[in-house]
Amino acid sequence: MDELATLRPVDRRRDAARIGAGLLAFAVTIVWFRTQLAAVWPLVWPPTDPQAATLALVVALSLLLPVMVTASLVDIFYDRVLEA
């Protein structure tokens, strides 16, 4: 476990870039799919049965996908441009 921690030193600017870009991607995703989210919201909340709970989980995890992709792209950009 210590080997994984020593691979890359802690860089607060990189972490801030990841968080900022992730929040921006989350906000853009919410705005982009606002009509679809508004349509599915009555089915998702409150989760009264297992099917509604599963749908709520799928919707929440699908909103996190753009955040993860954006964080990966920020890492690539940071490595190639800012640390070159």
JSON list of C-alpha atoms in Angstrom, two decimals:
[
{"chain": "A", "resi": 1, "resn": "MET", "atom": "CA", "xyz": [0.00, 0.00, 0.00]},
{"chain": "A", "resi": 2, "resn": "ASP", "atom": "CA", "xyz": [2.89, 2.37, 0.70]},
{"chain": "A", "resi": 3, "resn": "GLU", "atom": "CA", "xyz": [4.20, 1.79, -2.82]},
{"chain": "A", "resi": 4, "resn": "LEU", "atom": "CA", "xyz": [1.02, 3.22, -4.31]},
{"chain": "A", "resi": 5, "resn": "ALA", "atom": "CA", "xyz": [1.25, 6.33, -2.16]},
{"chain": "A", "resi": 6, "resn": "THR", "atom": "CA", "xyz": [4.83, 7.02, -3.27]},
{"chain": "A", "resi": 7, "resn": "LEU", "atom": "CA", "xyz": [4.18, 6.81, -7.02]},
{"chain": "A", "resi": 8, "resn": "ARG", "atom": "CA", "xyz": [3.12, 10.44, -7.36]},
{"chain": "A", "resi": 9, "resn": "PRO", "atom": "CA", "xyz": [3.67, 13.22, -4.84]},
{"chain": "A", "resi": 10, "resn": "VAL", "atom": "CA", "xyz": [0.64, 15.12, -3.58]},
{"chain": "A", "resi": 11, "resn": "ASP", "atom": "CA", "xyz": [-0.13, 18.10, -5.78]},
{"chain": "A", "resi": 12, "resn": "ARG", "atom": "CA", "xyz": [-2.84, 20.39, -4.46]},
{"chain": "A", "resi": 13, "resn": "ARG", "atom": "CA", "xyz": [-3.16, 22.27, -7.75]},
{"chain": "A", "resi": 14, "resn": "ARG", "atom": "CA", "xyz": [-3.84, 19.02, -9.61]},
{"chain": "A", "resi": 15, "resn": "ASP", "atom": "CA", "xyz": [-6.44, 18.03, -7.02]},
{"chain": "A", "resi": 16, "resn": "ALA", "atom": "CA", "xyz": [-8.08, 21.46, -7.25]},
{"chain": "A", "resi": 17, "resn": "ALA", "atom": "CA", "xyz": [-8.16, 21.18, -11.05]},
{"chain": "A", "resi": 18, "resn": "ARG", "atom": "CA", "xyz": [-9.76, 17.74, -10.83]},
{"chain": "A", "resi": 19, "resn": "ILE", "atom": "CA", "xyz": [-12.40, 18.91, -8.35]},
{"chain": "A", "resi": 20, "resn": "GLY", "atom": "CA", "xyz": [-13.16, 22.11, -10.26]},
{"chain": "A", "resi": 21, "resn": "ALA", "atom": "CA", "xyz": [-13.45, 20.36, -13.61]},
{"chain": "A", "resi": 22, "resn": "GLY", "atom": "CA", "xyz": [-15.54, 17.60, -12.05]},
{"chain": "A", "resi": 23, "resn": "LEU", "atom": "CA", "xyz": [-17.98, 20.07, -10.54]},
{"chain": "A", "resi": 24, "resn": "LEU", "atom": "CA", "xyz": [-18.19, 21.91, -13.84]},
{"chain": "A", "resi": 25, "resn": "ALA", "atom": "CA", "xyz": [-18.87, 18.66, -15.70]},
{"chain": "A", "resi": 26, "resn": "PHE", "atom": "CA", "xyz": [-21.54, 17.74, -13.13]},
{"chain": "A", "resi": 27, "resn": "ALA", "atom": "CA", "xyz": [-23.24, 21.13, -13.53]},
{"chain": "A", "resi": 28, "resn": "VAL", "atom": "CA", "xyz": [-23.13, 20.93, -17.34]},
{"chain": "A", "resi": 29, "resn": "THR", "atom": "CA", "xyz": [-24.58, 17.41, -17.22]},
{"chain": "A", "resi": 30, "resn": "ILE", "atom": "CA", "xyz": [-27.43, 18.54, -14.96]},
{"chain": "A", "resi": 31, "resn": "VAL", "atom": "CA", "xyz": [-28.22, 21.51, -17.21]},
{"chain": "A", "resi": 32, "resn": "TRP", "atom": "CA", "xyz": [-27.91, 19.47, -20.41]},
{"chain": "A", "resi": 33, "resn": "PHE", "atom": "CA", "xyz": [-30.25, 16.72, -19.23]},
{"chain": "A", "resi": 34, "resn": "ARG", "atom": "CA", "xyz": [-32.59, 18.84, -17.10]},
{"chain": "A", "resi": 35, "resn": "THR", "atom": "CA", "xyz": [-35.74, 17.90, -19.02]},
{"chain": "A", "resi": 36, "resn": "GLN", "atom": "CA", "xyz": [-34.97, 14.18, -18.86]},
{"chain": "A", "resi": 37, "resn": "LEU", "atom": "CA", "xyz": [-34.09, 14.42, -15.16]},
{"chain": "A", "resi": 38, "resn": "ALA", "atom": "CA", "xyz": [-37.30, 16.34, -14.46]},
{"chain": "A", "resi": 39, "resn": "ALA", "atom": "CA", "xyz": [-39.29, 13.66, -16.26]},
{"chain": "A", "resi": 40, "resn": "VAL", "atom": "CA", "xyz": [-37.71, 10.77, -14.35]},
{"chain": "A", "resi": 41, "resn": "TRP", "atom": "CA", "xyz": [-37.65, 12.52, -10.95]},
{"chain": "A", "resi": 42, "resn": "PRO", "atom": "CA", "xyz": [-41.16, 11.40, -9.84]},
{"chain": "A", "resi": 43, "resn": "LEU", "atom": "CA", "xyz": [-40.13, 7.79, -10.55]},
{"chain": "A", "resi": 44, "resn": "VAL", "atom": "CA", "xyz": [-36.84, 8.15, -8.69]},
{"chain": "A", "resi": 45, "resn": "TRP", "atom": "CA", "xyz": [-37.72, 10.05, -5.54]},
{"chain": "A", "resi": 46, "resn": "PRO", "atom": "CA", "xyz": [-38.78, 8.89, -3.02]},
{"chain": "A", "resi": 47, "resn": "PRO", "atom": "CA", "xyz": [-37.62, 5.33, -3.69]},
{"chain": "A", "resi": 48, "resn": "THR", "atom": "CA", "xyz": [-40.65, 3.42, -2.47]},
{"chain": "A", "resi": 49, "resn": "ASP", "atom": "CA", "xyz": [-39.93, 0.01, -3.98]},
{"chain": "A", "resi": 50, "resn": "PRO", "atom": "CA", "xyz": [-36.80, -1.88, -5.11]},
{"chain": "A", "resi": 51, "resn": "GLN", "atom": "CA", "xyz": [-37.31, -0.90, -8.74]},
{"chain": "A", "resi": 52, "resn": "ALA", "atom": "CA", "xyz": [-37.40, 2.82, -7.85]},
{"chain": "A", "resi": 53, "resn": "ALA", "atom": "CA", "xyz": [-34.32, 2.44, -5.66]},
{"chain": "A", "resi": 54, "resn": "THR", "atom": "CA", "xyz": [-32.47, 0.73, -8.50]},
{"chain": "A", "resi": 55, "resn": "LEU", "atom": "CA", "xyz": [-33.51, 3.47, -10.92]},
{"chain": "A", "resi": 56, "resn": "ALA", "atom": "CA", "xyz": [-32.33, 6.12, -8.45]},
{"chain": "A", "resi": 57, "resn": "LEU", "atom": "CA", "xyz": [-28.96, 4.38, -8.17]},
{"chain": "A", "resi": 58, "resn": "VAL", "atom": "CA", "xyz": [-28.61, 4.13, -11.95]},
{"chain": "A", "resi": 59, "resn": "VAL", "atom": "CA", "xyz": [-29.43, 7.82, -12.40]},
{"chain": "A", "resi": 60, "resn": "ALA", "atom": "CA", "xyz": [-26.98, 8.86, -9.68]},
{"chain": "A", "resi": 61, "resn": "LEU", "atom": "CA", "xyz": [-24.17, 6.73, -11.07]},
{"chain": "A", "resi": 62, "resn": "SER", "atom": "CA", "xyz": [-24.79, 7.93, -14.62]},
{"chain": "A", "resi": 63, "resn": "LEU", "atom": "CA", "xyz": [-24.42, 11.52, -13.40]},
{"chain": "A", "resi": 64, "resn": "LEU", "atom": "CA", "xyz": [-21.01, 10.61, -11.97]},
{"chain": "A", "resi": 65, "resn": "LEU", "atom": "CA", "xyz": [-19.66, 9.21, -15.24]},
{"chain": "A", "resi": 66, "resn": "PRO", "atom": "CA", "xyz": [-18.92, 12.64, -16.82]},
{"chain": "A", "resi": 67, "resn": "VAL", "atom": "CA", "xyz": [-17.19, 13.67, -13.58]},
{"chain": "A", "resi": 68, "resn": "MET", "atom": "CA", "xyz": [-14.84, 10.67, -13.74]},
{"chain": "A", "resi": 69, "resn": "VAL", "atom": "CA", "xyz": [-14.09, 11.17, -17.44]},
{"chain": "A", "resi": 70, "resn": "THR", "atom": "CA", "xyz": [-13.38, 14.86, -16.88]},
{"chain": "A", "resi": 71, "resn": "ALA", "atom": "CA", "xyz": [-11.02, 14.10, -13.98]},
{"chain": "A", "resi": 72, "resn": "SER", "atom": "CA", "xyz": [-9.10, 11.70, -16.22]},
{"chain": "A", "resi": 73, "resn": "LEU", "atom": "CA", "xyz": [-8.89, 14.28, -18.99]},
{"chain": "A", "resi": 74, "resn": "VAL", "atom": "CA", "xyz": [-7.63, 16.88, -16.53]},
{"chain": "A", "resi": 75, "resn": "ASP", "atom": "CA", "xyz": [-4.88, 14.48, -15.46]},
{"chain": "A", "resi": 76, "resn": "ILE", "atom": "CA", "xyz": [-3.82, 13.94, -19.06]},
{"chain": "A", "resi": 77, "resn": "PHE", "atom": "CA", "xyz": [-3.90, 17.69, -19.76]},
{"chain": "A", "resi": 78, "resn": "TYR", "atom": "CA", "xyz": [-2.01, 18.44, -16.57]},
{"chain": "A", "resi": 79, "resn": "ASP", "atom": "CA", "xyz": [0.73, 15.90, -17.36]},
{"chain": "A", "resi": 80, "resn": "ARG", "atom": "CA", "xyz": [1.19, 16.94, -20.99]},
{"chain": "A", "resi": 81, "resn": "VAL", "atom": "CA", "xyz": [0.80, 20.71, -20.83]},
{"chain": "A", "resi": 82, "resn": "LEU", "atom": "CA", "xyz": [1.46, 22.02, -17.35]},
{"chain": "A", "resi": 83, "resn": "GLU", "atom": "CA", "xyz": [4.32, 19.71, -16.39]},
{"chain": "A", "resi": 84, "resn": "ALA", "atom": "CA", "xyz": [6.01, 19.68, -19.79]}
]
